[in-house]
Every structure is written in structure tokens, then in C-alpha cells.
mmCIF file of N, CA and C in Angstrom:
data_model
loop_
_atom_site.group_PDB
_atom_site.id
_atom_site.type_symbol
_atom_site.label_atom_id
_atom_site.label_comp_id
_atom_site.label_asym_id
_atom_site.label_seq_id
_atom_site.Cartn_x
_atom_site.Cartn_y
_atom_site.Cartn_z
ATOM 1 N N UNK A 1 108.752 106.198 112.445
ATOM 2 C CA UNK A 1 108.002 105.381 111.705
ATOM 3 C C UNK A 1 107.163 106.517 110.824
ATOM 4 N N UNK A 2 107.066 106.266 109.573
ATOM 5 C CA UNK A 2 106.359 107.187 108.853
ATOM 6 C C UNK A 2 104.918 107.162 109.045
ATOM 7 N N UNK A 3 104.219 108.227 108.894
ATOM 8 C CA UNK A 3 102.834 108.071 109.077
ATOM 9 C C UNK A 3 102.073 108.023 107.869
ATOM 10 N N UNK A 4 100.872 107.378 107.842
ATOM 11 C CA UNK A 4 100.158 107.440 106.501
ATOM 12 C C UNK A 4 98.788 107.914 106.775
ATOM 13 N N UNK A 5 98.063 108.567 105.647
ATOM 14 C CA UNK A 5 96.976 109.208 105.769
ATOM 15 C C UNK A 5 95.676 107.930 106.119
ATOM 16 N N UNK A 6 94.616 108.293 106.760
ATOM 17 C CA UNK A 6 93.650 107.382 107.155
ATOM 18 C C UNK A 6 92.369 108.223 107.276
ATOM 19 N N UNK A 7 91.252 107.643 106.767
ATOM 20 C CA UNK A 7 89.878 108.271 106.992
ATOM 21 C C UNK A 7 89.258 107.494 108.139
ATOM 22 N N UNK A 8 88.744 108.264 109.031
ATOM 23 C CA UNK A 8 87.916 107.600 110.152
ATOM 24 C C UNK A 8 86.587 108.264 110.273
ATOM 25 N N UNK A 9 85.730 107.510 110.863
ATOM 26 C CA UNK A 9 84.314 108.129 111.255
ATOM 27 C C UNK A 9 84.167 108.073 112.556
ATOM 28 N N UNK A 10 83.975 109.182 113.417
ATOM 29 C CA UNK A 10 83.922 109.115 114.908
ATOM 30 C C UNK A 10 82.555 109.679 115.375
ATOM 31 N N UNK A 11 82.081 109.339 116.421
ATOM 32 C CA UNK A 11 80.924 110.015 117.176
ATOM 33 C C UNK A 11 81.266 111.406 117.338
ATOM 34 N N UNK A 12 80.316 112.311 117.156
ATOM 35 C CA UNK A 12 80.305 113.841 117.330
ATOM 36 C C UNK A 12 81.075 114.151 118.774
ATOM 37 N N UNK A 13 80.674 113.392 119.905
ATOM 38 C CA UNK A 13 81.357 113.799 121.052
ATOM 39 C C UNK A 13 82.796 113.571 120.987
ATOM 40 N N UNK A 14 83.247 112.472 120.400
ATOM 41 C CA UNK A 14 84.591 112.129 120.125
ATOM 42 C C UNK A 14 85.327 113.068 119.304
ATOM 43 N N UNK A 15 84.724 113.629 118.461
ATOM 44 C CA UNK A 15 85.398 114.630 117.509
ATOM 45 C C UNK A 15 85.507 115.928 118.275
ATOM 46 N N UNK A 16 84.655 116.200 119.152
ATOM 47 C CA UNK A 16 84.563 117.483 119.920
ATOM 48 C C UNK A 16 85.650 117.296 120.980
ATOM 49 N N UNK A 17 85.924 116.294 121.720
ATOM 50 C CA UNK A 17 86.759 115.890 122.667
ATOM 51 C C UNK A 17 88.331 116.094 121.931
ATOM 52 N N UNK A 18 88.512 115.499 120.840
ATOM 53 C CA UNK A 18 89.796 115.580 120.132
ATOM 54 C C UNK A 18 89.993 117.016 119.613
ATOM 55 N N UNK A 19 89.111 117.773 119.311
ATOM 56 C CA UNK A 19 89.273 119.180 118.980
ATOM 57 C C UNK A 19 89.628 120.059 120.140
ATOM 58 N N UNK A 20 89.048 119.507 121.267
ATOM 59 C CA UNK A 20 89.407 120.210 122.453
ATOM 60 C C UNK A 20 90.965 119.985 122.898
ATOM 61 N N UNK A 21 91.446 118.841 122.797
ATOM 62 C CA UNK A 21 92.728 118.444 122.903
ATOM 63 C C UNK A 21 93.573 119.269 122.192
ATOM 64 N N UNK A 22 93.182 119.522 120.793
ATOM 65 C CA UNK A 22 94.113 120.270 119.851
ATOM 66 C C UNK A 22 94.005 121.559 120.313
ATOM 67 N N UNK A 23 92.809 122.289 120.580
ATOM 68 C CA UNK A 23 92.814 123.705 121.021
ATOM 69 C C UNK A 23 93.359 124.046 122.322
ATOM 70 N N UNK A 24 93.452 122.901 123.334
ATOM 71 C CA UNK A 24 94.248 123.203 124.499
ATOM 72 C C UNK A 24 95.669 123.196 124.432
ATOM 73 N N UNK A 25 96.200 122.926 123.056
ATOM 74 C CA UNK A 25 97.639 123.154 122.991
ATOM 75 C C UNK A 25 98.364 121.798 123.168
ATOM 76 N N UNK A 26 97.745 120.802 123.446
ATOM 77 C CA UNK A 26 98.521 119.370 123.851
ATOM 78 C C UNK A 26 99.024 118.905 122.536
ATOM 79 N N UNK A 27 98.153 119.074 121.462
ATOM 80 C CA UNK A 27 98.639 118.555 120.083
ATOM 81 C C UNK A 27 98.414 119.622 119.281
ATOM 82 N N UNK A 28 99.176 119.489 118.089
ATOM 83 C CA UNK A 28 99.015 120.322 117.024
ATOM 84 C C UNK A 28 97.919 120.260 116.105
ATOM 85 N N UNK A 29 97.339 119.056 115.965
ATOM 86 C CA UNK A 29 96.389 118.794 114.971
ATOM 87 C C UNK A 29 95.436 117.645 115.474
ATOM 88 N N UNK A 30 94.208 117.504 114.950
ATOM 89 C CA UNK A 30 93.469 116.436 115.232
ATOM 90 C C UNK A 30 94.148 115.071 114.843
ATOM 91 N N UNK A 31 94.812 114.940 113.885
ATOM 92 C CA UNK A 31 95.358 113.781 113.608
ATOM 93 C C UNK A 31 96.583 113.504 114.643
ATOM 94 N N UNK A 32 97.158 114.427 115.084
ATOM 95 C CA UNK A 32 98.331 114.208 116.151
ATOM 96 C C UNK A 32 97.542 113.848 117.364
ATOM 97 N N UNK A 33 96.328 114.398 117.634
ATOM 98 C CA UNK A 33 95.581 113.997 119.033
ATOM 99 C C UNK A 33 95.308 112.519 118.848
ATOM 100 N N UNK A 34 94.807 112.179 117.765
ATOM 101 C CA UNK A 34 94.293 110.758 117.705
ATOM 102 C C UNK A 34 95.365 109.634 117.514
ATOM 103 N N UNK A 35 96.567 110.234 117.024
ATOM 104 C CA UNK A 35 97.698 109.427 117.046
ATOM 105 C C UNK A 35 98.188 109.172 118.507
ATOM 106 N N UNK A 36 98.241 110.126 119.276
ATOM 107 C CA UNK A 36 98.638 109.967 120.609
ATOM 108 C C UNK A 36 97.746 109.072 121.429
ATOM 109 N N UNK A 37 96.363 109.334 121.203
ATOM 110 C CA UNK A 37 95.516 108.496 121.891
ATOM 111 C C UNK A 37 95.564 106.730 121.537
ATOM 112 N N UNK A 38 95.794 106.691 120.169
ATOM 113 C CA UNK A 38 96.004 105.322 119.838
ATOM 114 C C UNK A 38 97.300 104.701 120.456
ATOM 115 N N UNK A 39 98.465 105.453 120.307
ATOM 116 C CA UNK A 39 99.686 105.027 120.788
ATOM 117 C C UNK A 39 99.639 104.710 122.411
ATOM 118 N N UNK A 40 98.800 105.583 122.886
ATOM 119 C CA UNK A 40 98.862 105.488 124.491
ATOM 120 C C UNK A 40 97.943 104.105 124.855
ATOM 121 N N UNK A 41 96.891 103.945 124.103
ATOM 122 C CA UNK A 41 96.208 102.664 124.327
ATOM 123 C C UNK A 41 96.873 101.379 123.812
ATOM 124 N N UNK A 42 97.551 101.476 122.706
ATOM 125 C CA UNK A 42 98.604 100.354 122.283
ATOM 126 C C UNK A 42 99.555 100.034 123.498
ATOM 127 N N UNK A 43 100.159 100.997 123.814
ATOM 128 C CA UNK A 43 101.336 100.754 124.721
ATOM 129 C C UNK A 43 100.763 100.364 126.196
ATOM 130 N N UNK A 44 99.586 100.733 126.534
ATOM 131 C CA UNK A 44 98.973 100.185 127.734
ATOM 132 C C UNK A 44 98.410 98.938 127.698
ATOM 133 N N UNK A 45 98.485 98.333 126.504
ATOM 134 C CA UNK A 45 97.888 96.750 126.380
ATOM 135 C C UNK A 45 96.558 96.649 126.083
ATOM 136 N N UNK A 46 95.814 97.907 125.750
ATOM 137 C CA UNK A 46 94.304 97.655 125.443
ATOM 138 C C UNK A 46 94.250 97.023 124.051
ATOM 139 N N UNK A 47 93.142 96.270 123.777
ATOM 140 C CA UNK A 47 92.769 95.593 122.620
ATOM 141 C C UNK A 47 93.476 94.264 122.529
ATOM 142 N N UNK A 48 93.292 93.469 121.595
ATOM 143 C CA UNK A 48 93.750 92.015 121.440
ATOM 144 C C UNK A 48 95.172 92.151 120.682
ATOM 145 N N UNK A 49 95.950 91.267 121.044
ATOM 146 C CA UNK A 49 97.216 91.142 120.119
ATOM 147 C C UNK A 49 97.021 90.444 118.992
ATOM 148 N N UNK A 50 97.601 90.909 117.783
ATOM 149 C CA UNK A 50 97.356 90.364 116.527
ATOM 150 C C UNK A 50 97.869 88.874 116.589
ATOM 151 N N UNK A 51 97.200 87.947 115.963
ATOM 152 C CA UNK A 51 97.700 86.546 115.967
ATOM 153 C C UNK A 51 97.915 85.892 114.602
ATOM 154 N N UNK A 52 97.843 86.934 113.618
ATOM 155 C CA UNK A 52 98.041 86.541 112.261
ATOM 156 C C UNK A 52 98.857 87.663 111.569
ATOM 157 N N UNK A 53 99.565 87.159 110.572
ATOM 158 C CA UNK A 53 100.187 88.015 109.692
ATOM 159 C C UNK A 53 99.455 88.195 108.366
ATOM 160 N N UNK A 54 98.295 87.521 108.159
ATOM 161 C CA UNK A 54 97.384 87.576 106.957
ATOM 162 C C UNK A 54 97.257 89.188 106.611
ATOM 163 N N UNK A 55 97.585 89.622 105.401
ATOM 164 C CA UNK A 55 97.178 90.829 105.084
ATOM 165 C C UNK A 55 98.320 91.900 105.500
ATOM 166 N N UNK A 56 99.341 91.429 106.144
ATOM 167 C CA UNK A 56 100.381 92.432 106.637
ATOM 168 C C UNK A 56 101.655 92.466 105.619
ATOM 169 N N UNK A 57 101.695 91.536 104.670
ATOM 170 C CA UNK A 57 102.835 91.601 103.779
ATOM 171 C C UNK A 57 102.368 91.321 102.272
ATOM 172 N N UNK A 58 103.258 91.879 101.432
ATOM 173 C CA UNK A 58 102.921 91.745 100.019
ATOM 174 C C UNK A 58 103.934 90.709 99.394
ATOM 175 N N UNK A 59 103.376 89.885 98.656
ATOM 176 C CA UNK A 59 104.376 88.972 98.044
ATOM 177 C C UNK A 59 104.591 89.454 96.535
ATOM 178 N N UNK A 60 105.657 89.593 96.188
ATOM 179 C CA UNK A 60 106.045 90.113 94.816
ATOM 180 C C UNK A 60 105.213 89.004 93.705
ATOM 181 N N UNK A 61 104.715 89.790 92.729
ATOM 182 C CA UNK A 61 104.124 89.062 91.774
ATOM 183 C C UNK A 61 105.126 88.297 90.863
ATOM 184 N N UNK A 62 106.306 88.778 90.832
ATOM 185 C CA UNK A 62 107.279 88.092 89.990
ATOM 186 C C UNK A 62 107.861 86.891 90.694
ATOM 187 N N UNK A 63 107.511 86.591 92.011
ATOM 188 C CA UNK A 63 108.027 85.358 92.642
ATOM 189 C C UNK A 63 106.737 84.907 93.493
ATOM 190 N N UNK A 64 105.623 84.464 93.031
ATOM 191 C CA UNK A 64 104.585 84.272 93.882
ATOM 192 C C UNK A 64 104.583 82.818 94.750
ATOM 193 N N UNK A 65 105.733 82.014 94.367
ATOM 194 C CA UNK A 65 105.905 80.921 94.975
ATOM 195 C C UNK A 65 107.108 80.972 96.004
ATOM 196 N N UNK A 66 107.561 82.156 95.999
ATOM 197 C CA UNK A 66 108.640 82.428 96.881
ATOM 198 C C UNK A 66 109.883 81.566 96.787
ATOM 199 N N UNK A 67 110.075 81.321 95.395
ATOM 200 C CA UNK A 67 111.267 80.504 95.158
ATOM 201 C C UNK A 67 112.596 81.225 95.269
ATOM 202 N N UNK A 68 112.576 82.565 95.230
ATOM 203 C CA UNK A 68 113.747 83.333 95.465
ATOM 204 C C UNK A 68 113.821 83.951 96.840
ATOM 205 N N UNK A 69 112.950 83.610 97.723
ATOM 206 C CA UNK A 69 112.762 84.298 99.072
ATOM 207 C C UNK A 69 114.034 83.860 99.911
ATOM 208 N N UNK A 70 114.577 82.721 99.953
ATOM 209 C CA UNK A 70 115.757 82.371 100.801
ATOM 210 C C UNK A 70 116.880 83.333 100.474
ATOM 211 N N UNK A 71 117.062 83.366 99.109
ATOM 212 C CA UNK A 71 118.245 84.101 98.641
ATOM 213 C C UNK A 71 118.042 85.634 98.941
ATOM 214 N N UNK A 72 116.870 86.011 98.881
ATOM 215 C CA UNK A 72 116.584 87.543 99.188
ATOM 216 C C UNK A 72 116.693 87.804 100.686
ATOM 217 N N UNK A 73 116.285 86.891 101.532
ATOM 218 C CA UNK A 73 116.328 87.112 102.873
ATOM 219 C C UNK A 73 117.897 87.160 103.395
ATOM 220 N N UNK A 74 118.591 86.065 102.884
ATOM 221 C CA UNK A 74 119.973 85.968 103.164
ATOM 222 C C UNK A 74 120.830 87.234 102.634
ATOM 223 N N UNK A 75 120.461 87.909 101.578
ATOM 224 C CA UNK A 75 121.170 88.951 101.027
ATOM 225 C C UNK A 75 120.791 90.236 102.036
ATOM 226 N N UNK A 76 119.490 90.346 102.490
ATOM 227 C CA UNK A 76 119.022 91.281 103.423
ATOM 228 C C UNK A 76 119.693 91.229 104.714
ATOM 229 N N UNK A 77 119.807 89.969 105.276
ATOM 230 C CA UNK A 77 120.475 89.858 106.531
ATOM 231 C C UNK A 77 121.935 90.202 106.370
ATOM 232 N N UNK A 78 122.623 89.701 105.367
ATOM 233 C CA UNK A 78 124.099 90.082 105.183
ATOM 234 C C UNK A 78 124.370 91.553 105.139
ATOM 235 N N UNK A 79 123.438 92.215 104.393
ATOM 236 C CA UNK A 79 123.620 93.635 104.341
ATOM 237 C C UNK A 79 123.265 94.425 105.736
ATOM 238 N N UNK A 80 122.420 93.829 106.339
ATOM 239 C CA UNK A 80 122.005 94.385 107.769
ATOM 240 C C UNK A 80 123.235 94.336 108.570
ATOM 241 N N UNK A 81 123.859 92.964 108.479
ATOM 242 C CA UNK A 81 124.911 92.754 109.465
ATOM 243 C C UNK A 81 126.135 93.587 109.213
ATOM 244 N N UNK A 82 126.198 93.980 107.933
ATOM 245 C CA UNK A 82 127.263 94.889 107.531
ATOM 246 C C UNK A 82 127.339 96.329 107.994
ATOM 247 N N UNK A 83 126.089 96.666 108.287
ATOM 248 C CA UNK A 83 125.879 97.984 108.951
ATOM 249 C C UNK A 83 126.422 98.136 110.340
ATOM 250 N N UNK A 84 126.931 99.288 110.819
ATOM 251 C CA UNK A 84 127.323 99.322 112.137
ATOM 252 C C UNK A 84 126.102 99.310 113.121
ATOM 253 N N UNK A 85 126.184 98.760 114.151
ATOM 254 C CA UNK A 85 125.130 98.697 115.197
ATOM 255 C C UNK A 85 124.947 100.230 115.810
ATOM 256 N N UNK A 86 123.567 100.539 115.779
ATOM 257 C CA UNK A 86 123.376 101.902 116.207
ATOM 258 C C UNK A 86 123.982 102.396 117.729
ATOM 259 N N UNK A 87 123.872 101.269 118.555
ATOM 260 C CA UNK A 87 124.113 101.428 119.869
ATOM 261 C C UNK A 87 125.735 101.373 120.107
ATOM 262 N N UNK A 88 126.510 100.924 118.982
ATOM 263 C CA UNK A 88 127.816 100.788 119.177
ATOM 264 C C UNK A 88 128.607 102.149 119.122
ATOM 265 N N UNK A 89 127.984 102.972 118.345
ATOM 266 C CA UNK A 89 128.725 104.410 118.070
ATOM 267 C C UNK A 89 128.105 105.522 118.880
ATOM 268 N N UNK A 90 128.762 106.072 119.845
ATOM 269 C CA UNK A 90 128.250 107.049 120.653
ATOM 270 C C UNK A 90 128.303 108.306 120.082
ATOM 271 N N UNK A 91 127.141 108.968 119.813
ATOM 272 C CA UNK A 91 126.902 110.301 119.015
ATOM 273 C C UNK A 91 127.383 111.308 120.192
ATOM 274 N N UNK A 92 127.978 112.349 119.773
ATOM 275 C CA UNK A 92 128.233 113.518 120.512
ATOM 276 C C UNK A 92 126.986 114.144 121.052
ATOM 277 N N UNK A 93 127.014 114.786 122.345
ATOM 278 C CA UNK A 93 125.848 115.360 122.886
ATOM 279 C C UNK A 93 125.771 116.733 122.408
ATOM 280 N N UNK A 94 124.728 117.280 121.789
ATOM 281 C CA UNK A 94 124.583 118.497 121.578
ATOM 282 C C UNK A 94 124.053 119.355 122.746
ATOM 283 N N UNK A 95 124.212 120.659 122.629
ATOM 284 C CA UNK A 95 123.492 121.485 123.717
ATOM 285 C C UNK A 95 122.021 121.562 123.557
ATOM 286 N N UNK A 96 121.355 121.557 124.465
ATOM 287 C CA UNK A 96 119.757 121.471 124.547
ATOM 288 C C UNK A 96 119.471 122.878 125.026
ATOM 289 N N UNK A 97 118.335 123.306 124.441
ATOM 290 C CA UNK A 97 117.784 124.578 124.853
ATOM 291 C C UNK A 97 117.024 124.214 126.165
ATOM 292 N N UNK A 98 117.011 125.191 127.170
ATOM 293 C CA UNK A 98 116.160 124.948 128.259
ATOM 294 C C UNK A 98 114.635 125.045 127.879
ATOM 295 N N UNK A 99 113.872 124.333 128.667
ATOM 296 C CA UNK A 99 112.460 124.347 128.394
ATOM 297 C C UNK A 99 111.784 125.715 129.005
ATOM 298 N N UNK A 100 110.979 126.143 128.314
ATOM 299 C CA UNK A 100 110.277 127.363 128.869
ATOM 300 C C UNK A 100 108.899 126.958 129.463
#
């Protein structure tokens, strides 16, 4: 999943802790340390589950009433079905370097 820039404001103690995680070599940057922390919390089930999609989608200004939505969804599903399923094709295994 592509990453997006975000500006956050944190307590000084939290910034110090994140910098410590980075300096300890566990992550390469403050951003990565914060990303790992949020990912871990999300996967562990902390926080509430979103119950609404409000604000998560954009409706094209050229079709605000979604009159062409059915045709667009059908076309996207058809194109998706035409693609080979990733699990159906076995990729060759490359040689891995031993961990040091």
C-alpha cells in the first residue's frame, strides 16, 4: 500500500521514544517507527471499528448522481475477472541470502 505524508503533533515524551526506536536501529526513520506502531495497534484490534464510509470515497463531479456508476462497476469487475488470480500462478522461488 502506498504511503502518504501526514503531519502529526505528539507529546515530547512520545517523540523521544520514537527517536529512541529509530536510533536503536529497529526502524530507519521516525515515520517508519510511527507506521510500525500504528500498524501493530490496528492489527491488535485497538481503537474502534469504522462504521461509516462518509469521507472515504470521492464522487466524480462529472456524475454526481451516480447515473453511470452501475456501468462503471460492471466494467471494473469484468476487467478484474479477466486478470489471472495471483494465487493461481506459482512463482519460481529465488535464492535467499542468509540472515546475518
